[in-house]
PDB file of C-alpha atoms and ligand atoms in Angstrom:
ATOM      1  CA  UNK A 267       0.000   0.000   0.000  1.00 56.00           C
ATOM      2  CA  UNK A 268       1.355   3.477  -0.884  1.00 67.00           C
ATOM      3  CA  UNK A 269       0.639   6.068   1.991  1.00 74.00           C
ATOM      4  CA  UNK A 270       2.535   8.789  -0.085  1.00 78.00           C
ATOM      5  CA  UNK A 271       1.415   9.301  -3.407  1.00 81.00           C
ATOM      6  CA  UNK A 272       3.512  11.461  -5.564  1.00 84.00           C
ATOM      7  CA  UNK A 273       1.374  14.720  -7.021  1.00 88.00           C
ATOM      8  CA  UNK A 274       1.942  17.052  -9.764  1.00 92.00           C
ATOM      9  CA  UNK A 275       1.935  19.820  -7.372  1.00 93.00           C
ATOM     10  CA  UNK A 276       5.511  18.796  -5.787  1.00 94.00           C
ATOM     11  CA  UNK A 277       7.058  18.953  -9.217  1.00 97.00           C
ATOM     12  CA  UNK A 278      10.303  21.104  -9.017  1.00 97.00           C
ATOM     13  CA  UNK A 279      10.157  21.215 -12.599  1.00 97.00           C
ATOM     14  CA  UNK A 280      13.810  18.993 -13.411  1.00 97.00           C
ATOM     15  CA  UNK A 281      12.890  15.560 -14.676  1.00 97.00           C
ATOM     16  CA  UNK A 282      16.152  13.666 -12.973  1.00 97.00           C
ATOM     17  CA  UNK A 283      15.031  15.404  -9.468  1.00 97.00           C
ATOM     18  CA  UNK A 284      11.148  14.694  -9.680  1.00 97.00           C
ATOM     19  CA  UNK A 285      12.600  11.169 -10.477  1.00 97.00           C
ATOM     20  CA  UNK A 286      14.777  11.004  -7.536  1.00 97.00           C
ATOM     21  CA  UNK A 287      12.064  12.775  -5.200  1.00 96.00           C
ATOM     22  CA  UNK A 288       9.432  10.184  -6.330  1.00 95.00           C
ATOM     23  CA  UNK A 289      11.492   7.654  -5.404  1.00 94.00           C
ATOM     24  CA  UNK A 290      12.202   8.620  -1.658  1.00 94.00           C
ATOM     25  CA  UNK A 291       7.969   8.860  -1.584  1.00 91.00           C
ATOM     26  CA  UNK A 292       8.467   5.425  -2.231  1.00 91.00           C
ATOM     27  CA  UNK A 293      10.427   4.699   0.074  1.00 90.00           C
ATOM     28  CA  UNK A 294       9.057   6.389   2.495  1.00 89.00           C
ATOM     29  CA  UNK A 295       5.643   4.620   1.948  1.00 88.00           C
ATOM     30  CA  UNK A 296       7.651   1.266   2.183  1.00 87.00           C
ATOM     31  CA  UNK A 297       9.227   2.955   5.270  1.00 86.00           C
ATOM     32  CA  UNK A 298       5.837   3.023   6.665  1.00 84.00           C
ATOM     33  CA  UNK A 299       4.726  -0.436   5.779  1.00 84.00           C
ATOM     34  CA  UNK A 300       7.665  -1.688   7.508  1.00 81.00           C
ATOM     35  CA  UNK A 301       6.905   0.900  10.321  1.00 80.00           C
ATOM     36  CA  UNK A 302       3.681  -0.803  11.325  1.00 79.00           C
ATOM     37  CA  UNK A 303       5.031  -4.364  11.858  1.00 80.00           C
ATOM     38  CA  UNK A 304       7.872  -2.908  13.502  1.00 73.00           C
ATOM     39  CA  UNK A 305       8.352  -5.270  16.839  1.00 72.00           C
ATOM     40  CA  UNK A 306      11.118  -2.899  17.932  1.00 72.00           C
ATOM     41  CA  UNK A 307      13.645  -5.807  17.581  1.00 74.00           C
ATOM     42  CA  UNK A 308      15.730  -4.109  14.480  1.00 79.00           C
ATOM     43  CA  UNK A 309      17.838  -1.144  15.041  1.00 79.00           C
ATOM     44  CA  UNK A 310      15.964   2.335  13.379  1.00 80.00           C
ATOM     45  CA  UNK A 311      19.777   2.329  11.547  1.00 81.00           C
ATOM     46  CA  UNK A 312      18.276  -1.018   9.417  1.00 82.00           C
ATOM     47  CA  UNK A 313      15.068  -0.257   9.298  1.00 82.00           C
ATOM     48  CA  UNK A 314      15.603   2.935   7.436  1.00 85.00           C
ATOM     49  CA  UNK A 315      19.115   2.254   5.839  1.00 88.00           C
ATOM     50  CA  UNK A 316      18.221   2.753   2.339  1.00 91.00           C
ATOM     51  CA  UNK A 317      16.375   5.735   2.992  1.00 91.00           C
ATOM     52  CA  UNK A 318      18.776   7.343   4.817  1.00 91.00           C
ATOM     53  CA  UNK A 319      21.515   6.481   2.289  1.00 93.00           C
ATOM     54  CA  UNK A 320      19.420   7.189  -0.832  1.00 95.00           C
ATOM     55  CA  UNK A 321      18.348  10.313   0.703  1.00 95.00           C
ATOM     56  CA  UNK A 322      22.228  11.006   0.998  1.00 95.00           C
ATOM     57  CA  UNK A 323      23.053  10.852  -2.732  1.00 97.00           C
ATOM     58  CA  UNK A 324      19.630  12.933  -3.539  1.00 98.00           C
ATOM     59  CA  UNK A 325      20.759  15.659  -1.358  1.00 98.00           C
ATOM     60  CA  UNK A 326      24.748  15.562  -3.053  1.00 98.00           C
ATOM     61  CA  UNK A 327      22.915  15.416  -6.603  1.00 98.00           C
ATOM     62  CA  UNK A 328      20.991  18.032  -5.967  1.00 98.00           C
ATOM     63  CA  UNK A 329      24.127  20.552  -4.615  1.00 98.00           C
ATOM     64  CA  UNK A 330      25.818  19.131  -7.722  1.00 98.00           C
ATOM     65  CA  UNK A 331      23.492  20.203  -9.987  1.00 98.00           C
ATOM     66  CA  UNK A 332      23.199  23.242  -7.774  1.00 98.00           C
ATOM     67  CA  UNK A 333      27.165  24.229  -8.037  1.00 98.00           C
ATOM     68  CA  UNK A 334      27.502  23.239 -11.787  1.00 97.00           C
ATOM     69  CA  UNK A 335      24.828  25.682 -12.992  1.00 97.00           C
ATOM     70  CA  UNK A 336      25.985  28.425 -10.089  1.00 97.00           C
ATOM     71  CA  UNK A 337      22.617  28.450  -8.213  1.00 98.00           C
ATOM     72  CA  UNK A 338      22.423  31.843  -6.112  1.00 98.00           C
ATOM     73  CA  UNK A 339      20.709  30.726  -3.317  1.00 98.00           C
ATOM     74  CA  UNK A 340      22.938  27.604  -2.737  1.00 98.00           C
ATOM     75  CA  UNK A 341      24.710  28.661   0.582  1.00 98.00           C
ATOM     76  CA  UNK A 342      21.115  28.703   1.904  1.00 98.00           C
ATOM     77  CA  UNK A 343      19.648  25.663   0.197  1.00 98.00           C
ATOM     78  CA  UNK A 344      23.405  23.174   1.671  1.00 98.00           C
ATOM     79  CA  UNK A 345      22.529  24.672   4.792  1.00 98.00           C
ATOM     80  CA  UNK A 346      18.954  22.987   5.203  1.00 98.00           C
ATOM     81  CA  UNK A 347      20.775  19.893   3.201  1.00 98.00           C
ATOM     82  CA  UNK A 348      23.292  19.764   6.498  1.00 98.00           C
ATOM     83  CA  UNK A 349      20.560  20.623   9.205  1.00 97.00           C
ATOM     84  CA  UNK A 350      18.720  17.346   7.737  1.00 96.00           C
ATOM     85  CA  UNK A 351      21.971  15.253   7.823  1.00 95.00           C
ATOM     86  CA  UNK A 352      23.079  16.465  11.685  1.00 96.00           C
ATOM     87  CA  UNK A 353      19.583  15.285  12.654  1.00 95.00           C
ATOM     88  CA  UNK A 354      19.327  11.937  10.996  1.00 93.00           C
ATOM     89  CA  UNK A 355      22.770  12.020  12.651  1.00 93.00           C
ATOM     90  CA  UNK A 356      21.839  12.507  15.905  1.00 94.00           C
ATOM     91  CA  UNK A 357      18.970   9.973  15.694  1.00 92.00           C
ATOM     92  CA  UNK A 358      21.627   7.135  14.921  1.00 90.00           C
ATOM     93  CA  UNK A 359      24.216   7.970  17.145  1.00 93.00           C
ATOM     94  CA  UNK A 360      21.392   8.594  19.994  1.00 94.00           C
ATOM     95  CA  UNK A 361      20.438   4.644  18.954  1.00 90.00           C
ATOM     96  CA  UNK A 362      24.075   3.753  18.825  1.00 91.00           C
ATOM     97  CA  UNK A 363      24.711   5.161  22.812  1.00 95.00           C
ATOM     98  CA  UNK A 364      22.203   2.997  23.901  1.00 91.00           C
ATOM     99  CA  UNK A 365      19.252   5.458  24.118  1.00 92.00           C
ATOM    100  CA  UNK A 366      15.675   4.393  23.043  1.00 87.00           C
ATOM    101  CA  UNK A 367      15.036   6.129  19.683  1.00 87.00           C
ATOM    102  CA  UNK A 368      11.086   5.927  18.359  1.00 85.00           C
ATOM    103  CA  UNK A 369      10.929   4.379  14.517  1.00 82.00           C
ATOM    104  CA  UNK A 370       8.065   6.208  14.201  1.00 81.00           C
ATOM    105  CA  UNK A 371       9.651   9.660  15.646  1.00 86.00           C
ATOM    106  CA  UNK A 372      12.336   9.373  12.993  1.00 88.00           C
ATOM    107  CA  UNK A 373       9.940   8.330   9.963  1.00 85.00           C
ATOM    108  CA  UNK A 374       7.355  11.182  10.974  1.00 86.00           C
ATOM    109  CA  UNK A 375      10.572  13.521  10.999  1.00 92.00           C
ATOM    110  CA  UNK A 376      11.601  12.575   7.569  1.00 91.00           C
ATOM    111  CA  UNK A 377       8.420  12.384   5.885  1.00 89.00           C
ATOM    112  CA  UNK A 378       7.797  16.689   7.405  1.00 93.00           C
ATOM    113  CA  UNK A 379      11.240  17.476   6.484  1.00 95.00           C
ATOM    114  CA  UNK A 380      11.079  16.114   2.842  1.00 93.00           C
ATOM    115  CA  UNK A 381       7.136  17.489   2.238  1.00 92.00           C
ATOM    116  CA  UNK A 382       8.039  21.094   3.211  1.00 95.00           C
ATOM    117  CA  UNK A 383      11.720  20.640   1.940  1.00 97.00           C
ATOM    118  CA  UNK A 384      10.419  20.307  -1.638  1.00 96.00           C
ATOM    119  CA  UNK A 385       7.519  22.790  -1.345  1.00 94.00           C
ATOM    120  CA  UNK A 386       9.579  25.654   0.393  1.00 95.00           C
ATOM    121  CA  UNK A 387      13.357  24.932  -0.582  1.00 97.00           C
ATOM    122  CA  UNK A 388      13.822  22.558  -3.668  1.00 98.00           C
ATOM    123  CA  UNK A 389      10.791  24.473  -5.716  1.00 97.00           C
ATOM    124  CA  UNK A 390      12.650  27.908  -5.584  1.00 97.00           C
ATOM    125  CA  UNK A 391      15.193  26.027  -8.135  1.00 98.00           C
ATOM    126  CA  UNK A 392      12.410  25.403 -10.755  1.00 97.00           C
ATOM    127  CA  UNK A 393      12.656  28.236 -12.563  1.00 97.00           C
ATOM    128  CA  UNK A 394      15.829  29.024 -12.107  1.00 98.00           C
ATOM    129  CA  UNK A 395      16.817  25.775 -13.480  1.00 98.00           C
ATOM    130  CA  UNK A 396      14.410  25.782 -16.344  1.00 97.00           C
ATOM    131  CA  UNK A 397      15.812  29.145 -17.346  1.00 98.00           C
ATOM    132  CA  UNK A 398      19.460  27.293 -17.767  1.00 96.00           C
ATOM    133  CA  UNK A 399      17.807  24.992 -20.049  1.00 96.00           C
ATOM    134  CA  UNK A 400      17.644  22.384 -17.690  1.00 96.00           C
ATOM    135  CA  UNK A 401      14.068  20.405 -17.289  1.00 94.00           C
TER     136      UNK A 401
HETATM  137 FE1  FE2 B 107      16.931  20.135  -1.578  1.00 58.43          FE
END
């Protein structure tokens, strides 16, 4: 069952990076599946590995793409990229101490960040992008 459906209205207008973003709804959705039969017997760090890592080489496409085509606003846009990293960050090394970390704390916190990260952040590329020729 897919609990995120991808929507026109979260296109950022770059084929490659609606590609990429539709996948991590995917994953998120299978995030959730897994979520709900979750016996709290894995570690959060394999329950969510290929998330985390897949969301890893989304975010370093994206500054990529960012740097090559000299993006003005990329100081801004790296910095929400490394907030997002130090926090999935602290969730695994919180896990790693010892501490009791809540799979559904850290899926909740993903799914926010990457909803309002492509509605407020990534879509303020769009037209920039498109304007460089790149769709
Ligand atoms: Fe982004």
């Amino acid at each position: 069952m897919a609990f995120f459906i991808w929507k026109d209205e979260f296109s950022v207008k770059v084929g490659q990076l609606d590609e990429q973003h539709k996948r991590l709804f995917s994953m998120l959705s299978d995030v959730y599946e897994k979520m709900m039969e979750y016996k709290g017997k894995e570690s959060i760090a394999s329950v969510l590995s290929g998330i985390v890592s897949y969301t890893m080489t989304h975010l370093a496409d994206e500054e990529r793409l960012m740097q090559t085509y000299g993006y003005p606003e990329y100081a801004a846009h790296k910095l929400a990229h490394d907030n997002l990293k130090a926090q999935v960050q602290d969730y695994l090394d919180r896990e790693q101490r010892g501490e009791r970390v809540d799979l559904i704390d850290v899926a909740l916190f993903l799914k926010n960040w990457l909803f309002s990260h492509i509605a407020e952040v990534d879509k303020r590329y769009a037209s920039f992008f498109n304007a460089q020729g790149l769709n």
